[in-house]
Short mmCIF file of C-alpha atoms and ligand atoms in Angstrom, two decimals:
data_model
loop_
_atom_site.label_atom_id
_atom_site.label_comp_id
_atom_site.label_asym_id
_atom_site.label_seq_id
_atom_site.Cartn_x
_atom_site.Cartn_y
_atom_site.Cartn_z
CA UNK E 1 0.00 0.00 0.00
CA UNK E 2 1.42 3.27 -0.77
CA UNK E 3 1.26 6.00 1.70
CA UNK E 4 -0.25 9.25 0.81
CA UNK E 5 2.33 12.31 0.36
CA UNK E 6 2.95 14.97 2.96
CA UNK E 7 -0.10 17.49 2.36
CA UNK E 8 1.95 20.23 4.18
CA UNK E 9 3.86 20.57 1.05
CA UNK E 10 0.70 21.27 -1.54
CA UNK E 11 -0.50 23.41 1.67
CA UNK E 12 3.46 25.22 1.33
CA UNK E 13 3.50 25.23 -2.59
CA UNK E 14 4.20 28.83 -3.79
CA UNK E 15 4.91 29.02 -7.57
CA UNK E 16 6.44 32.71 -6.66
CA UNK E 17 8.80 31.64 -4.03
CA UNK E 18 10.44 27.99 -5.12
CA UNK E 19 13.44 26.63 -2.78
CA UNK E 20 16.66 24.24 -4.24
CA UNK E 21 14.70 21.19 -3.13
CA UNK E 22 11.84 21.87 -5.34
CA UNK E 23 14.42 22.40 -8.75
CA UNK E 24 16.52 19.37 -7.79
CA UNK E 25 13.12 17.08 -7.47
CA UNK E 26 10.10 18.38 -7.63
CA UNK E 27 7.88 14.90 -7.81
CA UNK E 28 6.87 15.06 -3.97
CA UNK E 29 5.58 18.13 -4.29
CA UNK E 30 3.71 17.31 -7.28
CA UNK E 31 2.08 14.08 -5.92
CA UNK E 32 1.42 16.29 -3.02
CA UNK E 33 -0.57 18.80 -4.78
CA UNK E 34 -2.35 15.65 -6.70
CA UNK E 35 -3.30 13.99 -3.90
CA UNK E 36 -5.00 16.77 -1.73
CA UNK E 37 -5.23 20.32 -4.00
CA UNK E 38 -5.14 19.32 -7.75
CA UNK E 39 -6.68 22.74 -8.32
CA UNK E 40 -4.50 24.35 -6.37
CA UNK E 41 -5.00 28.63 -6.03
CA UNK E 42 -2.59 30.59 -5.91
CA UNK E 43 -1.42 33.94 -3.45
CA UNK E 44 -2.65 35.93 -7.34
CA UNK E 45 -5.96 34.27 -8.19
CA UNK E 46 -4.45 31.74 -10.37
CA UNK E 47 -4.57 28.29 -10.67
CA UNK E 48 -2.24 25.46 -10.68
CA UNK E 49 -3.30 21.87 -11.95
CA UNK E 50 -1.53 18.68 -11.67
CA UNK E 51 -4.16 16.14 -12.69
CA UNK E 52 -3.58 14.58 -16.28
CA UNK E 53 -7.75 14.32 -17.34
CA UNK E 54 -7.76 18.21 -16.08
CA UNK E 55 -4.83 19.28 -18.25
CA UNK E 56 -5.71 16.82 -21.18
CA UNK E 57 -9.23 18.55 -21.47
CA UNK E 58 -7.96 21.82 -21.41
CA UNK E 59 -5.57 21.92 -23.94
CA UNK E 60 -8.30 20.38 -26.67
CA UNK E 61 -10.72 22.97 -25.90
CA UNK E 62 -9.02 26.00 -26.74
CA UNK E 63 -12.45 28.33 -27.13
CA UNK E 64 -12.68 28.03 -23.36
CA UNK E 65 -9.00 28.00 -22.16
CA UNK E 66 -7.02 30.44 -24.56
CA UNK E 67 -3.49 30.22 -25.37
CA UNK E 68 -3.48 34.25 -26.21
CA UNK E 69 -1.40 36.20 -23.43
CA UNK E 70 -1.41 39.42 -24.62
CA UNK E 71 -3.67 40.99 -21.45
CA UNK E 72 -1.35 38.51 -19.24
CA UNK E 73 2.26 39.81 -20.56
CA UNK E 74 1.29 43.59 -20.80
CA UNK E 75 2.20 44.19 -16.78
CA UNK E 76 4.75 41.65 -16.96
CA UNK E 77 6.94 42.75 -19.48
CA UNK E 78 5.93 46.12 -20.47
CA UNK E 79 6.19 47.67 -23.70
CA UNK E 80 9.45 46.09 -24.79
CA UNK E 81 10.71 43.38 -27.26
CA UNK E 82 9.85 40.60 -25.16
CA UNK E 83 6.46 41.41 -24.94
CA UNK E 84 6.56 41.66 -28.85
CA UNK E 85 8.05 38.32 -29.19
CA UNK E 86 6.04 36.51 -27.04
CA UNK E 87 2.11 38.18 -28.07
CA UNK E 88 3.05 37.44 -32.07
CA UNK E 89 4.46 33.49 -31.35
CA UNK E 90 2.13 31.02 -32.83
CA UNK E 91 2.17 29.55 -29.02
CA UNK E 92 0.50 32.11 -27.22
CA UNK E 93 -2.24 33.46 -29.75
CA UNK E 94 -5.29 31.80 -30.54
CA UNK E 95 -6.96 31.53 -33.91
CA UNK E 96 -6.75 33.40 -37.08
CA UNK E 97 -3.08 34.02 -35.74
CA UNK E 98 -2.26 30.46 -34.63
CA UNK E 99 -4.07 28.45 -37.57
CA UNK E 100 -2.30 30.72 -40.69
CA UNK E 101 1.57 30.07 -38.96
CA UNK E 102 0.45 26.96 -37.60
CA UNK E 103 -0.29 25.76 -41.09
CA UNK E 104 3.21 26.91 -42.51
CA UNK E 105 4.88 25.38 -40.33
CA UNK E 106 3.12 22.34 -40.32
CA UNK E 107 3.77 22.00 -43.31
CA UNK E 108 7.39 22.00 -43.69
CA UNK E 109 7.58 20.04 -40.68
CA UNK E 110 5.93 17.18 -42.20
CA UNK E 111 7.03 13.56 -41.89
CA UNK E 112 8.65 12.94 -44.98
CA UNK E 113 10.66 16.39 -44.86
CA UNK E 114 11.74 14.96 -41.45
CA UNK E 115 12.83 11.82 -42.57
CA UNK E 116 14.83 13.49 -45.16
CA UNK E 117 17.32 14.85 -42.47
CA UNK E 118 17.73 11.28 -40.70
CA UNK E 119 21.22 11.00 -43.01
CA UNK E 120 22.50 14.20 -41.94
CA UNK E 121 21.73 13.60 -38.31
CA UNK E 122 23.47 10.36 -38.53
CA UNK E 123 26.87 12.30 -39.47
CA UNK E 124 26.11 15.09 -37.28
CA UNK E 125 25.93 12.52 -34.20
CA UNK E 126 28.87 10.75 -35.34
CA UNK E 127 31.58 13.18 -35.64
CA UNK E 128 30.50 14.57 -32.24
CA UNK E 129 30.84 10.94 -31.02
CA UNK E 130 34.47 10.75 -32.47
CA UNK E 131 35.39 14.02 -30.71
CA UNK E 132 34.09 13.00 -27.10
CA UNK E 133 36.34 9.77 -28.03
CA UNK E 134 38.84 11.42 -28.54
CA UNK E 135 39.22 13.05 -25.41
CA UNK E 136 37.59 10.27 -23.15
CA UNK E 137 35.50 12.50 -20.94
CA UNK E 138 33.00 15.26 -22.02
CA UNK E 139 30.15 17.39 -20.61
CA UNK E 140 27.06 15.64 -21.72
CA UNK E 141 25.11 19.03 -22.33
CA UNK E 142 27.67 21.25 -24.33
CA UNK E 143 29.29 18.96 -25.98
CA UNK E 144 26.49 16.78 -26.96
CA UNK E 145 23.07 16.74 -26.19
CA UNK E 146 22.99 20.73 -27.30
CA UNK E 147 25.03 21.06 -30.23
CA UNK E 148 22.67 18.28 -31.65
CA UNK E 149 19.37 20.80 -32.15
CA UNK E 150 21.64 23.61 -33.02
CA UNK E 151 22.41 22.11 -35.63
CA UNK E 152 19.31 20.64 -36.64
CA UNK E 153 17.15 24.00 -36.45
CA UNK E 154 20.33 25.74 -37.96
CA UNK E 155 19.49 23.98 -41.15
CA UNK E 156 15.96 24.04 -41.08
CA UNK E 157 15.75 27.40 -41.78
CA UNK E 158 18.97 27.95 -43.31
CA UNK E 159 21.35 29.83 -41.33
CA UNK E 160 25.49 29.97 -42.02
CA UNK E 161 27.40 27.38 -39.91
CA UNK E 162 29.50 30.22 -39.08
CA UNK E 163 26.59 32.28 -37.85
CA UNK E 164 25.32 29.88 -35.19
CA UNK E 165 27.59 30.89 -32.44
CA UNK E 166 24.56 33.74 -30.84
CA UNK E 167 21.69 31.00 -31.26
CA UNK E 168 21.80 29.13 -28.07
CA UNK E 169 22.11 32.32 -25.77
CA UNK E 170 19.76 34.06 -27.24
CA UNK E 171 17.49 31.28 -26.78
CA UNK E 172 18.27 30.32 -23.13
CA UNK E 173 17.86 34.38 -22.52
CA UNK E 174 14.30 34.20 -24.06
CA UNK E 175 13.38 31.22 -22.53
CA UNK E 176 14.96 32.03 -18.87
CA UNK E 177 12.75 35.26 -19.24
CA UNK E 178 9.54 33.11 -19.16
CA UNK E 179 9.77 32.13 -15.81
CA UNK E 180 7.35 32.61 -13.36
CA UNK E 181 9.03 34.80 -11.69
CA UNK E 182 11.06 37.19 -13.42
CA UNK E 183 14.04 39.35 -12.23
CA UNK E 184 14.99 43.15 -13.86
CA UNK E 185 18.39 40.88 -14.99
CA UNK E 186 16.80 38.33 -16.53
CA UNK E 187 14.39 40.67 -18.13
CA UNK E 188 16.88 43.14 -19.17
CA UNK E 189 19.01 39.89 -20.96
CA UNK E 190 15.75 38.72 -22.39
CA UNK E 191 14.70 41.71 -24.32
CA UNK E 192 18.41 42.54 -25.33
CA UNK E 193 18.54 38.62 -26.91
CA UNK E 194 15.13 39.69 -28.52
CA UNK E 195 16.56 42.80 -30.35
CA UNK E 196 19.79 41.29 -31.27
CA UNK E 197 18.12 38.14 -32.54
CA UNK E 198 15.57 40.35 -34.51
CA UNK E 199 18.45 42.54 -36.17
CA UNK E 200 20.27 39.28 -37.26
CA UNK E 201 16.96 37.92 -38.74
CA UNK E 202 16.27 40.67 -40.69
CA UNK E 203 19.74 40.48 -42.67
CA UNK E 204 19.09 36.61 -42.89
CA UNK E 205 15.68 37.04 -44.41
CA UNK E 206 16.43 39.72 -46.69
CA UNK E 207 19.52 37.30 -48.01
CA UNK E 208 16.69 34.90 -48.28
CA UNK E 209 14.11 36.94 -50.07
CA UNK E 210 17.10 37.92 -52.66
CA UNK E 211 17.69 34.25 -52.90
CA UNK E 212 15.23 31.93 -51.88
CA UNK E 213 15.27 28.16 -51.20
CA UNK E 214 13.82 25.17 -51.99
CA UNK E 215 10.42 25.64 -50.36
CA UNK E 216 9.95 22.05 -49.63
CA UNK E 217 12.54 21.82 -47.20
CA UNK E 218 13.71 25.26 -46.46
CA UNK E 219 11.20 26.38 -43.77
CA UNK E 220 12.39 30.07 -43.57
CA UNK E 221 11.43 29.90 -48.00
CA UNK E 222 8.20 28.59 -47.09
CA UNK E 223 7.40 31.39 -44.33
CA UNK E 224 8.21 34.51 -46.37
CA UNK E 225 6.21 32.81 -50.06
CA UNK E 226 3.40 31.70 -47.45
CA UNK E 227 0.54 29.80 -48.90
CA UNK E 228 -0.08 29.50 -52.46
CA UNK E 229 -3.38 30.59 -51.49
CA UNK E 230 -1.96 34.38 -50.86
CA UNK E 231 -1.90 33.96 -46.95
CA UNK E 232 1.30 35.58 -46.07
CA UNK E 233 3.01 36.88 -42.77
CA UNK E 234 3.38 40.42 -42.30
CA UNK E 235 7.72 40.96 -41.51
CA UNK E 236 6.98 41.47 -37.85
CA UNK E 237 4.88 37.96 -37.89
CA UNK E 238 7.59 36.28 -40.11
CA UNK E 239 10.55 37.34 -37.50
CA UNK E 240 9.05 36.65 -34.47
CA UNK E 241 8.14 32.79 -35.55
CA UNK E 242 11.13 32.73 -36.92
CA UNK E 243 12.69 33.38 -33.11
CA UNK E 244 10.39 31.11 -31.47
CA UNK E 245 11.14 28.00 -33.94
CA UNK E 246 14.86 28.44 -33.28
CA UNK E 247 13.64 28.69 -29.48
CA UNK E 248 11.12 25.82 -29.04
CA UNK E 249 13.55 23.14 -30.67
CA UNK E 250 16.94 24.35 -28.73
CA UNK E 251 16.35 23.78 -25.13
CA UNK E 252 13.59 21.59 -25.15
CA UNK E 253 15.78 18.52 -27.43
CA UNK E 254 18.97 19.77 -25.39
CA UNK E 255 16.86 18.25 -22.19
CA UNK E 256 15.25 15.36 -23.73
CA UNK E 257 18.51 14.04 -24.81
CA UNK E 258 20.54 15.33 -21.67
CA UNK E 259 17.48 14.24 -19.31
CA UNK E 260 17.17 10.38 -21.52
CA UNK E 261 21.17 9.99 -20.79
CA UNK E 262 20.99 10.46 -16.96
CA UNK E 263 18.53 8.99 -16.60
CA UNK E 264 20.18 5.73 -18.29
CA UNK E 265 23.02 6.66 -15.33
CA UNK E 266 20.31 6.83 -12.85
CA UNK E 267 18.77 3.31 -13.36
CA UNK E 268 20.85 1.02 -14.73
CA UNK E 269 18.72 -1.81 -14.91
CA UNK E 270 17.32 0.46 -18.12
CA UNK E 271 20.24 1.20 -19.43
CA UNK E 272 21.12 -2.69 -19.41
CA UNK E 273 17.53 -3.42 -20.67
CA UNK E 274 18.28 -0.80 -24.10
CA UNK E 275 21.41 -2.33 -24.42
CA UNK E 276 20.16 -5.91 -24.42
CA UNK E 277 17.36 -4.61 -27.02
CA UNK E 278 18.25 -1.82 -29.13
CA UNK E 279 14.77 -1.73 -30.61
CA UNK E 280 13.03 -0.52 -27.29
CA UNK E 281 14.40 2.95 -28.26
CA UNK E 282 10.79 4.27 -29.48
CA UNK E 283 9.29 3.58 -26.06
CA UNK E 284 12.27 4.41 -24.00
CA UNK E 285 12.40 8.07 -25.57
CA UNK E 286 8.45 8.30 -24.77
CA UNK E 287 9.54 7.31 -21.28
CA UNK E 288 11.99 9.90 -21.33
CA UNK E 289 9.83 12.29 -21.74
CA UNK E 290 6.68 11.45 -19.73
CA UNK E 291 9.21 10.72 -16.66
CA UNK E 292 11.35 14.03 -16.66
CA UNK E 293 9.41 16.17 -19.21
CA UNK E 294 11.50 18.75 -20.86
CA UNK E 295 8.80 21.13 -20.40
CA UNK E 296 7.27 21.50 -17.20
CA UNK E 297 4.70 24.00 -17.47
CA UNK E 298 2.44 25.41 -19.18
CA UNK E 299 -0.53 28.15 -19.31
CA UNK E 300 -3.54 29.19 -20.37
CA UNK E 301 -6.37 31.48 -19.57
CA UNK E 302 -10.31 30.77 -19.05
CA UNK E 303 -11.90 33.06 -21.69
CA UNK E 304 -14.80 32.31 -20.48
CA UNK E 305 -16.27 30.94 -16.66
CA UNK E 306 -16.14 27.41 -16.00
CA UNK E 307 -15.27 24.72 -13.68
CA UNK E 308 -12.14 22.73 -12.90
CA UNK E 309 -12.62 19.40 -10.95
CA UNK E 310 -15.74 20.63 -8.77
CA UNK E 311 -14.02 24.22 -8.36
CA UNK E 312 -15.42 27.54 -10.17
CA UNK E 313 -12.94 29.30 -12.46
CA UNK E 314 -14.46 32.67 -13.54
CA UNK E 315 -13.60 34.08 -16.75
CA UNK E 316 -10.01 35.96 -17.42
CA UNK E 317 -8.72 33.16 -15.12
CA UNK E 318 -5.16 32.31 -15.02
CA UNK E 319 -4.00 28.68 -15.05
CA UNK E 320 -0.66 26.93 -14.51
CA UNK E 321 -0.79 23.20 -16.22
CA UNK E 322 2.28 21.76 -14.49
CA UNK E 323 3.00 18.54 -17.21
CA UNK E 324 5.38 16.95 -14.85
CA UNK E 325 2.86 16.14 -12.63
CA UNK E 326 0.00 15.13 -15.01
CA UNK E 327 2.95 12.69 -16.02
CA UNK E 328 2.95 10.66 -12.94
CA UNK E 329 -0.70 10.99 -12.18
CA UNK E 330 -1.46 7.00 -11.53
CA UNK E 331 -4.83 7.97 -12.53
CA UNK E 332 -3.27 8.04 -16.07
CA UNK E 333 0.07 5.47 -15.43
CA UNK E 334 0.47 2.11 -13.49
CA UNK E 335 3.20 2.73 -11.03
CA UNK E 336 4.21 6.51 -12.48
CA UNK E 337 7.20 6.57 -10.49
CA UNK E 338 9.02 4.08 -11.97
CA UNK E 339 11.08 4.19 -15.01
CA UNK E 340 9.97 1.60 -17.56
CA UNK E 341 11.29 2.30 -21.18
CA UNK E 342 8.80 -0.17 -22.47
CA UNK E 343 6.14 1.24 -20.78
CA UNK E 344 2.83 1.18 -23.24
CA UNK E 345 0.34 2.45 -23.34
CA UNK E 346 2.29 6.21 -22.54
CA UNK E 347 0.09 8.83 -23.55
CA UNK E 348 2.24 11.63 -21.97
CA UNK E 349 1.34 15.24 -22.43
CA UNK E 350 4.92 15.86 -22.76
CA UNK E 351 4.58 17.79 -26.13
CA UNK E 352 0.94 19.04 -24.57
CA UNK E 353 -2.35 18.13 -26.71
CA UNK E 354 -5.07 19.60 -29.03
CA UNK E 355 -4.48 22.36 -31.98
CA UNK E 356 -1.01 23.79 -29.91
CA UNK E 357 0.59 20.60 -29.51
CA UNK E 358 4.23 20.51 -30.21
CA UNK E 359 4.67 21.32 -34.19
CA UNK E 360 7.92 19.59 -33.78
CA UNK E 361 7.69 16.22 -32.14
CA UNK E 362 8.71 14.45 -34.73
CA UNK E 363 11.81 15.58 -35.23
CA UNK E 364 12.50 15.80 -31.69
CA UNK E 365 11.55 12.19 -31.84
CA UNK E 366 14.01 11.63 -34.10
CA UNK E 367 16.49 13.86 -32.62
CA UNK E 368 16.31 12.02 -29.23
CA UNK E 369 16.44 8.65 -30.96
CA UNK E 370 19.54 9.28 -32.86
CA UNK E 371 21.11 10.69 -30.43
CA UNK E 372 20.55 8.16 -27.64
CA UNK E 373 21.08 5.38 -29.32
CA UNK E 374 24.54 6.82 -31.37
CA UNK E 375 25.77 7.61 -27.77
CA UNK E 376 24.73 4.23 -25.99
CA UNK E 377 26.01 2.05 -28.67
CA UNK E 378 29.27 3.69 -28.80
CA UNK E 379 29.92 4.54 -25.05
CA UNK E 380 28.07 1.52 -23.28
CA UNK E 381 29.69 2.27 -19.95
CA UNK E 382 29.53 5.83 -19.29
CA UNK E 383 29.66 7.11 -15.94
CA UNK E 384 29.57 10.10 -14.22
CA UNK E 385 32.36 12.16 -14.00
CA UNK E 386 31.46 14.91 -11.30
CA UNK E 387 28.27 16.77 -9.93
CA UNK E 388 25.34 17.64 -12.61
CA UNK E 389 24.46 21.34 -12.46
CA UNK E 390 20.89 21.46 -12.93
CA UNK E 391 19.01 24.17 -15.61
CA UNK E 392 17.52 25.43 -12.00
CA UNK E 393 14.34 26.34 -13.94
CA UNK E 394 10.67 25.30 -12.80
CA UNK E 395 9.55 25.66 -16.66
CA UNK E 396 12.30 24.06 -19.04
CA UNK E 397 13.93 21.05 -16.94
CA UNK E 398 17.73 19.85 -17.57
CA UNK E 399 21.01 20.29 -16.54
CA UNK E 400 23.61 22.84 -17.75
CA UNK E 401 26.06 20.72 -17.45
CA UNK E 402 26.72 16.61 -16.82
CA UNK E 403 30.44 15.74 -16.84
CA UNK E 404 30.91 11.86 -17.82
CA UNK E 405 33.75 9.46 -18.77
CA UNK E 406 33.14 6.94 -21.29
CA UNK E 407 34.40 3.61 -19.95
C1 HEM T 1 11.62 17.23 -26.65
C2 HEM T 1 11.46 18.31 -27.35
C3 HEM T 1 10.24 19.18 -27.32
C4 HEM T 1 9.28 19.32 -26.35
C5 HEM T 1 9.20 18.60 -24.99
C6 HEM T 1 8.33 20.29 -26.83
C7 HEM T 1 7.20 20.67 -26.12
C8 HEM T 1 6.22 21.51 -26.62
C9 HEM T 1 5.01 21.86 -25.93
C10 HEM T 1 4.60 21.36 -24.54
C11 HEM T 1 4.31 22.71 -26.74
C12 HEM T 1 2.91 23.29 -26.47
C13 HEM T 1 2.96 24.59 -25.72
C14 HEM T 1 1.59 25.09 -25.36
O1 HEM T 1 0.70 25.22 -26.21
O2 HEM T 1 1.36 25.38 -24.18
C15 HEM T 1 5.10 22.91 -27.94
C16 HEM T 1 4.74 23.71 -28.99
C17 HEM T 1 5.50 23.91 -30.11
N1 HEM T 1 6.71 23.30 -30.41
FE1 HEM T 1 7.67 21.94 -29.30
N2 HEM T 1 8.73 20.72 -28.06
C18 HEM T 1 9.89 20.07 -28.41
C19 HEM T 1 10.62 20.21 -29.58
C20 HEM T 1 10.28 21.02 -30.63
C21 HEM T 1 11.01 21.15 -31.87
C22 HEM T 1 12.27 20.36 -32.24
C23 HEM T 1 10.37 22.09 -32.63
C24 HEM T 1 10.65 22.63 -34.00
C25 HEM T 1 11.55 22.31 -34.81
C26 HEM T 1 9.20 22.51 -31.87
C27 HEM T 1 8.27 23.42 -32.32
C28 HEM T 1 7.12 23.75 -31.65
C29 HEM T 1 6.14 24.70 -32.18
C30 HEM T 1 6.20 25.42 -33.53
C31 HEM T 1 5.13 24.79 -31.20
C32 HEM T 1 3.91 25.69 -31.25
C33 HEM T 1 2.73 24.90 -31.72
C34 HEM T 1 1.44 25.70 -31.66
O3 HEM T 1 1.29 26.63 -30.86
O4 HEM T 1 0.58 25.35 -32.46
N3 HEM T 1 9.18 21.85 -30.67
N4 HEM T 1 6.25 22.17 -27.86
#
């Protein structure tokens, strides 16, 4: 029989104030907050949810629960480039917005276009492979599991191998800025990684315009034509989507691959289980990412008043959807706490659900495959080489930095 969790720690749980303990491992408070306040309010009217039926429903029914956060980010960032950035993302508008860049980049993110890359990948994992060979110890994160999707979104939309040196911390700069609780620092390195990003995307896209791509694979090609239809982005639209692509498939992949290799250190009954059979890599990168989900959190906001397990959310509501915990709600998962890379069914809401979910999981998917298995195959005995520095982030959850030795 297992016992319930502490419920002085969903009674304690501030989003606004979060201690060490919580960013090292923040699963007991989560089952907490399951167990005895799954609609939890917060000190600011909002709520936070960690059931997975609660979370599921919301994100398919986005006329009640919208993804726009204009009215949300105008006290929280101002007027500055930030706020720009994030109220023209496809993420955090709702329709006509969302559906005519959703639909572009859909469609170059198709399957087939995806499949196309699989060679390069391949080589891409390989010579990284070779270097952390030859040197016999490496940081996991920088000199693996992150150059992987810097690469990868680098050549999705086209830009110079010598010009990807900014990209990643720009993106960790956006992203860190999209905490829940933001400091002036953080802010003021946000919005400068906005405007620098933007001024380097303009030059990129007018090189583009002057020459353009194949639009079939070249996603950046396919955003300025638009639709054959005459649906186009206005330059504002194209830039800012632009930024968030480069954005959503950085740190997010970074983690999943970074998160999928410790946690083959952590339990190494796993690891010996995907070494013995290769094949289980499909459902061991689901597992990855239902057990220590790259993305944490999410939000939307009740547009118009309804009710949330028995409580009454009015409308202009403000709602935290923390993933992790939907994750390992054993509502949803037999035994959620355990790591079992053949679990199945794993319907995870790791990449969220309903018109927003992730516009990328299939190359991530791939990404995370690839990588894994490259690694494991070549480096069967890793171990760790010193302490893990953890992201320290409550949205976006990795490390910064895992030092190994390969044998
Ligand atoms: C393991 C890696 C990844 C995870 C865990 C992840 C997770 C997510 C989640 C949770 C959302 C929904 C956000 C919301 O509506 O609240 C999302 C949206 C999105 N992701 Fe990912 N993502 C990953 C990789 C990628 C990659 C590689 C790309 C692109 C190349 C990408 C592109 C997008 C886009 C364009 C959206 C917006 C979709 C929309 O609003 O319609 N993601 N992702």
């Amino acid at each position: 029989m297992v016992s319930a969790a502490d419920p002085t720690l969903a009674e304690g749980f501030d989003l606004s104030r979060l201690d060490a303990g919580f960013y090292a491992d923040p699963f007991p408070v989560y089952r907490a907050l399951r167990e005895h306040q799954p609609v939890k309010r917060m000190a600011d009217g909002s709520l936070f949810l960690t059931r997975w039926a609660d979370l599921d429903r919301i994100y398919r029914d986005t006329r009640t629960f919208s993804s726009d956060k204009h009215e949300e980010f105008r006290p929280k960032y101002g007027a500055t480039p930030l706020y720009e950035h994030h109220t023209t993302s496809l993420v955090f508008n709702d329709p006509p917005l969302h559906t005519r860049v959703r639909r572009l980049i859909a469609s170059a993110l198709m399957p087939r276009a995806i499949a196309a890359m699989e060679p390069g990948l391949q080589a891409l994992v390989g010579r990284l492979l070779d270097a952390v060979e030859a040197r016999g110890e490496a940081d996991l994160i920088e000199d693996f599991a992150a150059a992987i999707p810097i690469e990868v979104i680098g050549n999705l939309l086209g830009v110079p191998v010598e010009e990807r040196g900014p990209l990643r911390g720009w993106s960790l700069a956006i992203l860190g800025a999209l905490e829940p609780v933001v400091m002036p620092e953080a802010a003021a390195r946000g919005n400068a990684a906005v405007s620098e990003f933007l001024d380097y995307l303009r030059g990129l896209v007018a090189r583009r315009r002057a020459q353009p791509g194949d639009a079939a694979t070249d996603v950046l090609t396919r955003l300025i034509q638009g639709e054959a239809d005459g649906e186009r982005l206005t330059e504002t639209e194209l830039l800012h989507n632009c930024i968030f692509l480069l954005n959503a498939g950085h740190e997010t992949t970074t983690n999943l691959i970074g998160n999928g290799l410790e946690l083959l250190l952590r339990f190494p009954d796993q690891r010996a289980r995907l070494l013995a059979q290769p094949e289980l890599i499909g459902t061991a990168i689901e597992e990855f990412l239902r057990y220590e989900s790259s993305n944490q959190l999410g939000n939307r906001r009740a547009a118009a008043a309804t009710e949330i397990g028995g409580v009454a959310v009015p409308e202009g509501t403000l709602l935290t959807l923390c993933i992790g915990a939907a994750n390992r709600d054993p509502a949803r998962f037999e035994d959620p706490e355990r790591l079992d890379i053949a679990r199945q069914p794993n319907r995870h809401l790791a990449f969220a659900g309903g018109p927003h979910i992730c516009a990328g999981m299939t190359l991530a998917r791939l990404e995370g495959r690839i990588a894994i298995t490259g690694f494991l195959r070549r480096f069967p005995d890793y171990a760790p080489a010193g302490e893990p520095v953890r992201g320290g982030r409550a949205r976006f959850r990795g490390f910064l930095s895992l030092p190994i030795r390969i044998a």
